[in-house]
Amino acid sequence: MNAATRLLAIRHGETDWNVGTRIQGQLDIPLNATGRWQAARLARALADEGLTRLYSSDLQRARQTAQALAEATGLPVHEERGLRERAFGTFEGQTWSEIEQRWPAESERWRRRDPDFGPPGGETLAQFYERCVAAALRIAQAHPGEAIALVAHGGVLDCLYRAAGRLELRAPRTWQLGNASVNRLLHTDAGLTLVGWADTTHLDGAEHDEFSDGGKA
């Protein structure tokens, strides 16, 4: 039996597209000034957490957030493409209202969290879930007994919450996915379990909850 591994799943800091409720997907949008401030606050809060590994999505909004944590902890950042946000194809760069107007049938399937729906050129929800959860599990299994930060995206955190809570993909979201939030999970031989979620006590509370399943972009 492997020792339990602590996972701190962290969402990147704020971007201008978060503020504008515009779908980022895998477009490489940087942090804005607020996001950089959030990353610095996050790094200060976790400097003495005892982290042993630091993994990040290779998209720059996550990478910039992870770099602040790397500077505080002295840990190198390992980039992991499996932690990227969902690929949204033609939806990327659009606001929710623009998607609803341009692709009403597709936006309805997105809003209903149809696991088999993917925007043209993008991933289905089921494909995305399989990809990012597999990446997190692969990392956890490679480092039993350690404390690992995973810096990723709102959609990735949503999938990890569902995996740990044994929730189906169609279940409505009732949990928060705030920018620069700290979300704690435990990995054992039995899989993922939730320890704590949506900790933003290191921030001032003024943040945007852009999320990739409709309602807010």
PDB file of N, CA and C in Angstrom, residues 134-209:
ATOM      1  N   ALA A 134      -6.603  11.851 -15.438  1.00  0.00           N
ATOM      2  CA  ALA A 134      -5.510  10.902 -15.635  1.00  0.00           C
ATOM      3  C   ALA A 134      -4.162  11.550 -15.348  1.00  0.00           C
ATOM      4  N   ALA A 135      -3.995  12.804 -15.751  1.00  0.00           N
ATOM      5  CA  ALA A 135      -2.739  13.509 -15.494  1.00  0.00           C
ATOM      6  C   ALA A 135      -2.504  13.681 -14.003  1.00  0.00           C
ATOM      7  N   ALA A 136      -3.537  14.092 -13.271  1.00  0.00           N
ATOM      8  CA  ALA A 136      -3.406  14.276 -11.828  1.00  0.00           C
ATOM      9  C   ALA A 136      -3.095  12.957 -11.125  1.00  0.00           C
ATOM     10  N   LEU A 137      -3.771  11.894 -11.530  1.00  0.00           N
ATOM     11  CA  LEU A 137      -3.526  10.585 -10.923  1.00  0.00           C
ATOM     12  C   LEU A 137      -2.128  10.081 -11.237  1.00  0.00           C
ATOM     13  N   ARG A 138      -1.684  10.306 -12.448  1.00  0.00           N
ATOM     14  CA  ARG A 138      -0.340   9.883 -12.842  1.00  0.00           C
ATOM     15  C   ARG A 138       0.722  10.580 -11.992  1.00  0.00           C
ATOM     16  N   ILE A 139       0.543  11.860 -11.764  1.00  0.00           N
ATOM     17  CA  ILE A 139       1.487  12.617 -10.933  1.00  0.00           C
ATOM     18  C   ILE A 139       1.457  12.115  -9.496  1.00  0.00           C
ATOM     19  N   ALA A 140       0.258  11.946  -8.947  1.00  0.00           N
ATOM     20  CA  ALA A 140       0.132  11.495  -7.558  1.00  0.00           C
ATOM     21  C   ALA A 140       0.755  10.116  -7.364  1.00  0.00           C
ATOM     22  N   GLN A 141       0.520   9.227  -8.302  1.00  0.00           N
ATOM     23  CA  GLN A 141       1.046   7.865  -8.187  1.00  0.00           C
ATOM     24  C   GLN A 141       2.565   7.819  -8.306  1.00  0.00           C
ATOM     25  N   ALA A 142       3.137   8.810  -8.996  1.00  0.00           N
ATOM     26  CA  ALA A 142       4.589   8.853  -9.161  1.00  0.00           C
ATOM     27  C   ALA A 142       5.298   9.370  -7.916  1.00  0.00           C
ATOM     28  N   HIS A 143       4.556  10.011  -7.005  1.00  0.00           N
ATOM     29  CA  HIS A 143       5.185  10.638  -5.833  1.00  0.00           C
ATOM     30  C   HIS A 143       4.416  10.307  -4.562  1.00  0.00           C
ATOM     31  N   PRO A 144       4.307   9.031  -4.204  1.00  0.00           N
ATOM     32  CA  PRO A 144       3.545   8.668  -2.991  1.00  0.00           C
ATOM     33  C   PRO A 144       4.140   9.299  -1.740  1.00  0.00           C
ATOM     34  N   GLY A 145       3.251   9.762  -0.878  1.00  0.00           N
ATOM     35  CA  GLY A 145       3.663  10.328   0.396  1.00  0.00           C
ATOM     36  C   GLY A 145       4.132  11.769   0.334  1.00  0.00           C
ATOM     37  N   GLU A 146       4.095  12.373  -0.844  1.00  0.00           N
ATOM     38  CA  GLU A 146       4.591  13.741  -0.986  1.00  0.00           C
ATOM     39  C   GLU A 146       3.438  14.755  -0.952  1.00  0.00           C
ATOM     40  N   ALA A 147       3.814  16.030  -1.000  1.00  0.00           N
ATOM     41  CA  ALA A 147       2.846  17.135  -1.035  1.00  0.00           C
ATOM     42  C   ALA A 147       3.081  17.892  -2.330  1.00  0.00           C
ATOM     43  N   ILE A 148       2.108  17.864  -3.221  1.00  0.00           N
ATOM     44  CA  ILE A 148       2.291  18.330  -4.590  1.00  0.00           C
ATOM     45  C   ILE A 148       1.300  19.434  -4.928  1.00  0.00           C
ATOM     46  N   ALA A 149       1.812  20.506  -5.517  1.00  0.00           N
ATOM     47  CA  ALA A 149       0.943  21.562  -6.030  1.00  0.00           C
ATOM     48  C   ALA A 149       0.684  21.314  -7.505  1.00  0.00           C
ATOM     49  N   LEU A 150      -0.576  21.394  -7.907  1.00  0.00           N
ATOM     50  CA  LEU A 150      -0.978  21.292  -9.298  1.00  0.00           C
ATOM     51  C   LEU A 150      -1.611  22.622  -9.682  1.00  0.00           C
ATOM     52  N   VAL A 151      -0.941  23.418 -10.485  1.00  0.00           N
ATOM     53  CA  VAL A 151      -1.468  24.731 -10.878  1.00  0.00           C
ATOM     54  C   VAL A 151      -2.138  24.576 -12.238  1.00  0.00           C
ATOM     55  N   ALA A 152      -3.429  24.810 -12.269  1.00  0.00           N
ATOM     56  CA  ALA A 152      -4.190  24.489 -13.477  1.00  0.00           C
ATOM     57  C   ALA A 152      -5.302  25.519 -13.706  1.00  0.00           C
ATOM     58  N   HIS A 153      -6.480  25.049 -14.082  1.00  0.00           N
ATOM     59  CA  HIS A 153      -7.565  25.897 -14.581  1.00  0.00           C
ATOM     60  C   HIS A 153      -8.892  25.502 -13.952  1.00  0.00           C
ATOM     61  N   GLY A 154      -9.894  26.374 -14.097  1.00  0.00           N
ATOM     62  CA  GLY A 154     -11.187  26.118 -13.481  1.00  0.00           C
ATOM     63  C   GLY A 154     -11.809  24.813 -13.909  1.00  0.00           C
ATOM     64  N   GLY A 155     -11.750  24.518 -15.203  1.00  0.00           N
ATOM     65  CA  GLY A 155     -12.327  23.276 -15.684  1.00  0.00           C
ATOM     66  C   GLY A 155     -11.626  22.053 -15.127  1.00  0.00           C
ATOM     67  N   VAL A 156     -10.301  22.128 -15.006  1.00  0.00           N
ATOM     68  CA  VAL A 156      -9.523  21.016 -14.442  1.00  0.00           C
ATOM     69  C   VAL A 156      -9.909  20.796 -12.985  1.00  0.00           C
ATOM     70  N   LEU A 157      -9.994  21.881 -12.218  1.00  0.00           N
ATOM     71  CA  LEU A 157     -10.384  21.753 -10.810  1.00  0.00           C
ATOM     72  C   LEU A 157     -11.787  21.166 -10.676  1.00  0.00           C
ATOM     73  N   ASP A 158     -12.682  21.565 -11.564  1.00  0.00           N
ATOM     74  CA  ASP A 158     -14.030  21.005 -11.537  1.00  0.00           C
ATOM     75  C   ASP A 158     -13.999  19.492 -11.734  1.00  0.00           C
ATOM     76  N   CYS A 159     -13.192  19.029 -12.666  1.00  0.00           N
ATOM     77  CA  CYS A 159     -13.082  17.587 -12.909  1.00  0.00           C
ATOM     78  C   CYS A 159     -12.488  16.863 -11.707  1.00  0.00           C
ATOM     79  N   LEU A 160     -11.498  17.447 -11.064  1.00  0.00           N
ATOM     80  CA  LEU A 160     -10.889  16.808  -9.895  1.00  0.00           C
ATOM     81  C   LEU A 160     -11.886  16.740  -8.745  1.00  0.00           C
ATOM     82  N   TYR A 161     -12.690  17.782  -8.572  1.00  0.00           N
ATOM     83  CA  TYR A 161     -13.727  17.764  -7.534  1.00  0.00           C
ATOM     84  C   TYR A 161     -14.713  16.635  -7.799  1.00  0.00           C
ATOM     85  N   ARG A 162     -15.128  16.488  -9.050  1.00  0.00           N
ATOM     86  CA  ARG A 162     -16.081  15.433  -9.399  1.00  0.00           C
ATOM     87  C   ARG A 162     -15.464  14.050  -9.200  1.00  0.00           C
ATOM     88  N   ALA A 163     -14.195  13.901  -9.565  1.00  0.00           N
ATOM     89  CA  ALA A 163     -13.534  12.607  -9.386  1.00  0.00           C
ATOM     90  C   ALA A 163     -13.439  12.246  -7.908  1.00  0.00           C
ATOM     91  N   ALA A 164     -13.075  13.226  -7.076  1.00  0.00           N
ATOM     92  CA  ALA A 164     -12.929  12.963  -5.644  1.00  0.00           C
ATOM     93  C   ALA A 164     -14.274  12.748  -4.966  1.00  0.00           C
ATOM     94  N   GLY A 165     -15.318  13.448  -5.452  1.00  0.00           N
ATOM     95  CA  GLY A 165     -16.641  13.331  -4.862  1.00  0.00           C
ATOM     96  C   GLY A 165     -17.502  12.263  -5.498  1.00  0.00           C
ATOM     97  N   ARG A 166     -16.942  11.554  -6.491  1.00  0.00           N
ATOM     98  CA  ARG A 166     -17.672  10.500  -7.207  1.00  0.00           C
ATOM     99  C   ARG A 166     -18.969  11.044  -7.806  1.00  0.00           C
ATOM    100  N   LEU A 167     -18.861  12.223  -8.424  1.00  0.00           N
ATOM    101  CA  LEU A 167     -20.012  12.900  -9.014  1.00  0.00           C
ATOM    102  C   LEU A 167     -19.991  12.736 -10.532  1.00  0.00           C
ATOM    103  N   GLU A 168     -21.153  12.578 -11.124  1.00  0.00           N
ATOM    104  CA  GLU A 168     -21.215  12.419 -12.569  1.00  0.00           C
ATOM    105  C   GLU A 168     -21.001  13.757 -13.262  1.00  0.00           C
ATOM    106  N   LEU A 169     -20.614  13.696 -14.517  1.00  0.00           N
ATOM    107  CA  LEU A 169     -20.302  14.904 -15.269  1.00  0.00           C
ATOM    108  C   LEU A 169     -21.515  15.796 -15.472  1.00  0.00           C
ATOM    109  N   ARG A 170     -22.708  15.231 -15.518  1.00  0.00           N
ATOM    110  CA  ARG A 170     -23.914  16.029 -15.737  1.00  0.00           C
ATOM    111  C   ARG A 170     -24.391  16.762 -14.477  1.00  0.00           C
ATOM    112  N   ALA A 171     -23.860  16.412 -13.303  1.00  0.00           N
ATOM    113  CA  ALA A 171     -24.329  17.026 -12.056  1.00  0.00           C
ATOM    114  C   ALA A 171     -24.062  18.525 -12.064  1.00  0.00           C
ATOM    115  N   PRO A 172     -25.052  19.352 -11.684  1.00  0.00           N
ATOM    116  CA  PRO A 172     -24.836  20.798 -11.638  1.00  0.00           C
ATOM    117  C   PRO A 172     -23.712  21.151 -10.666  1.00  0.00           C
ATOM    118  N   ARG A 173     -22.972  22.184 -10.998  1.00  0.00           N
ATOM    119  CA  ARG A 173     -21.881  22.616 -10.120  1.00  0.00           C
ATOM    120  C   ARG A 173     -22.426  23.494  -9.006  1.00  0.00           C
ATOM    121  N   THR A 174     -22.095  23.154  -7.766  1.00  0.00           N
ATOM    122  CA  THR A 174     -22.482  23.941  -6.599  1.00  0.00           C
ATOM    123  C   THR A 174     -21.257  24.406  -5.809  1.00  0.00           C
ATOM    124  N   TRP A 175     -20.058  24.149  -6.320  1.00  0.00           N
ATOM    125  CA  TRP A 175     -18.815  24.497  -5.633  1.00  0.00           C
ATOM    126  C   TRP A 175     -18.113  25.612  -6.406  1.00  0.00           C
ATOM    127  N   GLN A 176     -17.257  26.338  -5.701  1.00  0.00           N
ATOM    128  CA  GLN A 176     -16.578  27.491  -6.277  1.00  0.00           C
ATOM    129  C   GLN A 176     -15.266  27.083  -6.939  1.00  0.00           C
ATOM    130  N   LEU A 177     -14.856  27.888  -7.920  1.00  0.00           N
ATOM    131  CA  LEU A 177     -13.603  27.661  -8.636  1.00  0.00           C
ATOM    132  C   LEU A 177     -12.884  28.998  -8.794  1.00  0.00           C
ATOM    133  N   GLY A 178     -12.585  29.641  -7.689  1.00  0.00           N
ATOM    134  CA  GLY A 178     -12.051  30.994  -7.726  1.00  0.00           C
ATOM    135  C   GLY A 178     -10.614  31.079  -8.194  1.00  0.00           C
ATOM    136  N   ASN A 179     -10.284  32.209  -8.806  1.00  0.00           N
ATOM    137  CA  ASN A 179      -8.906  32.444  -9.208  1.00  0.00           C
ATOM    138  C   ASN A 179      -7.975  32.394  -8.007  1.00  0.00           C
ATOM    139  N   ALA A 180      -6.832  31.722  -8.179  1.00  0.00           N
ATOM    140  CA  ALA A 180      -5.790  31.586  -7.144  1.00  0.00           C
ATOM    141  C   ALA A 180      -6.305  30.904  -5.881  1.00  0.00           C
ATOM    142  N   SER A 181      -7.368  30.118  -6.007  1.00  0.00           N
ATOM    143  CA  SER A 181      -7.878  29.377  -4.845  1.00  0.00           C
ATOM    144  C   SER A 181      -7.037  28.129  -4.615  1.00  0.00           C
ATOM    145  N   VAL A 182      -7.007  27.683  -3.346  1.00  0.00           N
ATOM    146  CA  VAL A 182      -6.303  26.460  -2.968  1.00  0.00           C
ATOM    147  C   VAL A 182      -7.351  25.399  -2.649  1.00  0.00           C
ATOM    148  N   ASN A 183      -7.218  24.252  -3.280  1.00  0.00           N
ATOM    149  CA  ASN A 183      -8.197  23.177  -3.155  1.00  0.00           C
ATOM    150  C   ASN A 183      -7.449  21.896  -2.811  1.00  0.00           C
ATOM    151  N   ARG A 184      -7.777  21.303  -1.670  1.00  0.00           N
ATOM    152  CA  ARG A 184      -6.966  20.217  -1.125  1.00  0.00           C
ATOM    153  C   ARG A 184      -7.632  18.856  -1.324  1.00  0.00           C
ATOM    154  N   LEU A 185      -6.837  17.930  -1.833  1.00  0.00           N
ATOM    155  CA  LEU A 185      -7.279  16.556  -2.030  1.00  0.00           C
ATOM    156  C   LEU A 185      -6.223  15.603  -1.488  1.00  0.00           C
ATOM    157  N   LEU A 186      -6.645  14.387  -1.273  1.00  0.00           N
ATOM    158  CA  LEU A 186      -5.745  13.328  -0.836  1.00  0.00           C
ATOM    159  C   LEU A 186      -5.843  12.180  -1.830  1.00  0.00           C
ATOM    160  N   HIS A 187      -4.682  11.662  -2.226  1.00  0.00           N
ATOM    161  CA  HIS A 187      -4.675  10.494  -3.112  1.00  0.00           C
ATOM    162  C   HIS A 187      -4.140   9.283  -2.357  1.00  0.00           C
ATOM    163  N   THR A 188      -4.904   8.215  -2.342  1.00  0.00           N
ATOM    164  CA  THR A 188      -4.514   6.943  -1.754  1.00  0.00           C
ATOM    165  C   THR A 188      -4.758   5.848  -2.782  1.00  0.00           C
ATOM    166  N   ASP A 189      -4.535   4.607  -2.387  1.00  0.00           N
ATOM    167  CA  ASP A 189      -4.805   3.493  -3.291  1.00  0.00           C
ATOM    168  C   ASP A 189      -6.285   3.421  -3.672  1.00  0.00           C
ATOM    169  N   ALA A 190      -7.140   4.040  -2.858  1.00  0.00           N
ATOM    170  CA  ALA A 190      -8.579   4.048  -3.143  1.00  0.00           C
ATOM    171  C   ALA A 190      -8.976   5.168  -4.104  1.00  0.00           C
ATOM    172  N   GLY A 191      -8.032   6.033  -4.478  1.00  0.00           N
ATOM    173  CA  GLY A 191      -8.329   7.134  -5.380  1.00  0.00           C
ATOM    174  C   GLY A 191      -8.253   8.481  -4.685  1.00  0.00           C
ATOM    175  N   LEU A 192      -8.975   9.453  -5.226  1.00  0.00           N
ATOM    176  CA  LEU A 192      -8.977  10.814  -4.693  1.00  0.00           C
ATOM    177  C   LEU A 192     -10.090  11.015  -3.682  1.00  0.00           C
ATOM    178  N   THR A 193      -9.801  11.796  -2.649  1.00  0.00           N
ATOM    179  CA  THR A 193     -10.828  12.241  -1.707  1.00  0.00           C
ATOM    180  C   THR A 193     -10.654  13.729  -1.456  1.00  0.00           C
ATOM    181  N   LEU A 194     -11.746  14.401  -1.136  1.00  0.00           N
ATOM    182  CA  LEU A 194     -11.718  15.828  -0.834  1.00  0.00           C
ATOM    183  C   LEU A 194     -11.286  16.063   0.606  1.00  0.00           C
ATOM    184  N   VAL A 195     -10.442  17.054   0.794  1.00  0.00           N
ATOM    185  CA  VAL A 195     -10.011  17.452   2.137  1.00  0.00           C
ATOM    186  C   VAL A 195     -10.510  18.861   2.457  1.00  0.00           C
ATOM    187  N   GLY A 196     -10.351  19.771   1.534  1.00  0.00           N
ATOM    188  CA  GLY A 196     -10.813  21.150   1.710  1.00  0.00           C
ATOM    189  C   GLY A 196     -10.922  21.808   0.354  1.00  0.00           C
ATOM    190  N   TRP A 197     -11.833  22.759   0.213  1.00  0.00           N
ATOM    191  CA  TRP A 197     -12.090  23.326  -1.121  1.00  0.00           C
ATOM    192  C   TRP A 197     -12.275  24.834  -1.065  1.00  0.00           C
ATOM    193  N   ALA A 198     -11.815  25.480  -2.127  1.00  0.00           N
ATOM    194  CA  ALA A 198     -12.064  26.908  -2.380  1.00  0.00           C
ATOM    195  C   ALA A 198     -11.528  27.813  -1.272  1.00  0.00           C
ATOM    196  N   ASP A 199     -10.318  27.544  -0.818  1.00  0.00           N
ATOM    197  CA  ASP A 199      -9.685  28.393   0.198  1.00  0.00           C
ATOM    198  C   ASP A 199      -9.099  29.622  -0.492  1.00  0.00           C
ATOM    199  N   THR A 200      -9.663  30.780  -0.201  1.00  0.00           N
ATOM    200  CA  THR A 200      -9.159  32.044  -0.733  1.00  0.00           C
ATOM    201  C   THR A 200      -8.877  33.035   0.395  1.00  0.00           C
ATOM    202  N   THR A 201      -8.607  32.521   1.581  1.00  0.00           N
ATOM    203  CA  THR A 201      -8.370  33.403   2.728  1.00  0.00           C
ATOM    204  C   THR A 201      -7.119  34.252   2.542  1.00  0.00           C
ATOM    205  N   HIS A 202      -6.233  33.855   1.640  1.00  0.00           N
ATOM    206  CA  HIS A 202      -5.019  34.625   1.372  1.00  0.00           C
ATOM    207  C   HIS A 202      -5.282  35.797   0.427  1.00  0.00           C
ATOM    208  N   LEU A 203      -6.508  35.907  -0.093  1.00  0.00           N
ATOM    209  CA  LEU A 203      -6.873  36.972  -1.013  1.00  0.00           C
ATOM    210  C   LEU A 203      -7.848  37.945  -0.354  1.00  0.00           C
ATOM    211  N   ASP A 204      -8.206  38.970  -1.088  1.00  0.00           N
ATOM    212  CA  ASP A 204      -9.131  39.966  -0.539  1.00  0.00           C
ATOM    213  C   ASP A 204     -10.587  39.646  -0.863  1.00  0.00           C
ATOM    214  N   GLY A 205     -10.834  38.561  -1.580  1.00  0.00           N
ATOM    215  CA  GLY A 205     -12.197  38.145  -1.883  1.00  0.00           C
ATOM    216  C   GLY A 205     -12.759  38.728  -3.156  1.00  0.00           C
ATOM    217  N   ALA A 206     -12.068  39.673  -3.766  1.00  0.00           N
ATOM    218  CA  ALA A 206     -12.574  40.288  -4.997  1.00  0.00           C
ATOM    219  C   ALA A 206     -11.979  39.568  -6.196  1.00  0.00           C
ATOM    220  N   GLU A 207     -12.679  38.551  -6.705  1.00  0.00           N
ATOM    221  CA  GLU A 207     -12.172  37.779  -7.827  1.00  0.00           C
ATOM    222  C   GLU A 207     -13.325  37.328  -8.708  1.00  0.00           C
ATOM    223  N   HIS A 208     -12.978  36.826  -9.850  1.00  0.00           N
ATOM    224  CA  HIS A 208     -13.976  36.448 -10.841  1.00  0.00           C
ATOM    225  C   HIS A 208     -13.981  34.938 -11.015  1.00  0.00           C
ATOM    226  N   ASP A 209     -15.164  34.368 -11.105  1.00  0.00           N
ATOM    227  CA  ASP A 209     -15.307  32.914 -11.216  1.00  0.00           C
ATOM    228  C   ASP A 209     -15.707  32.532 -12.632  1.00  0.00           C
TER     229      ASP A 209
END
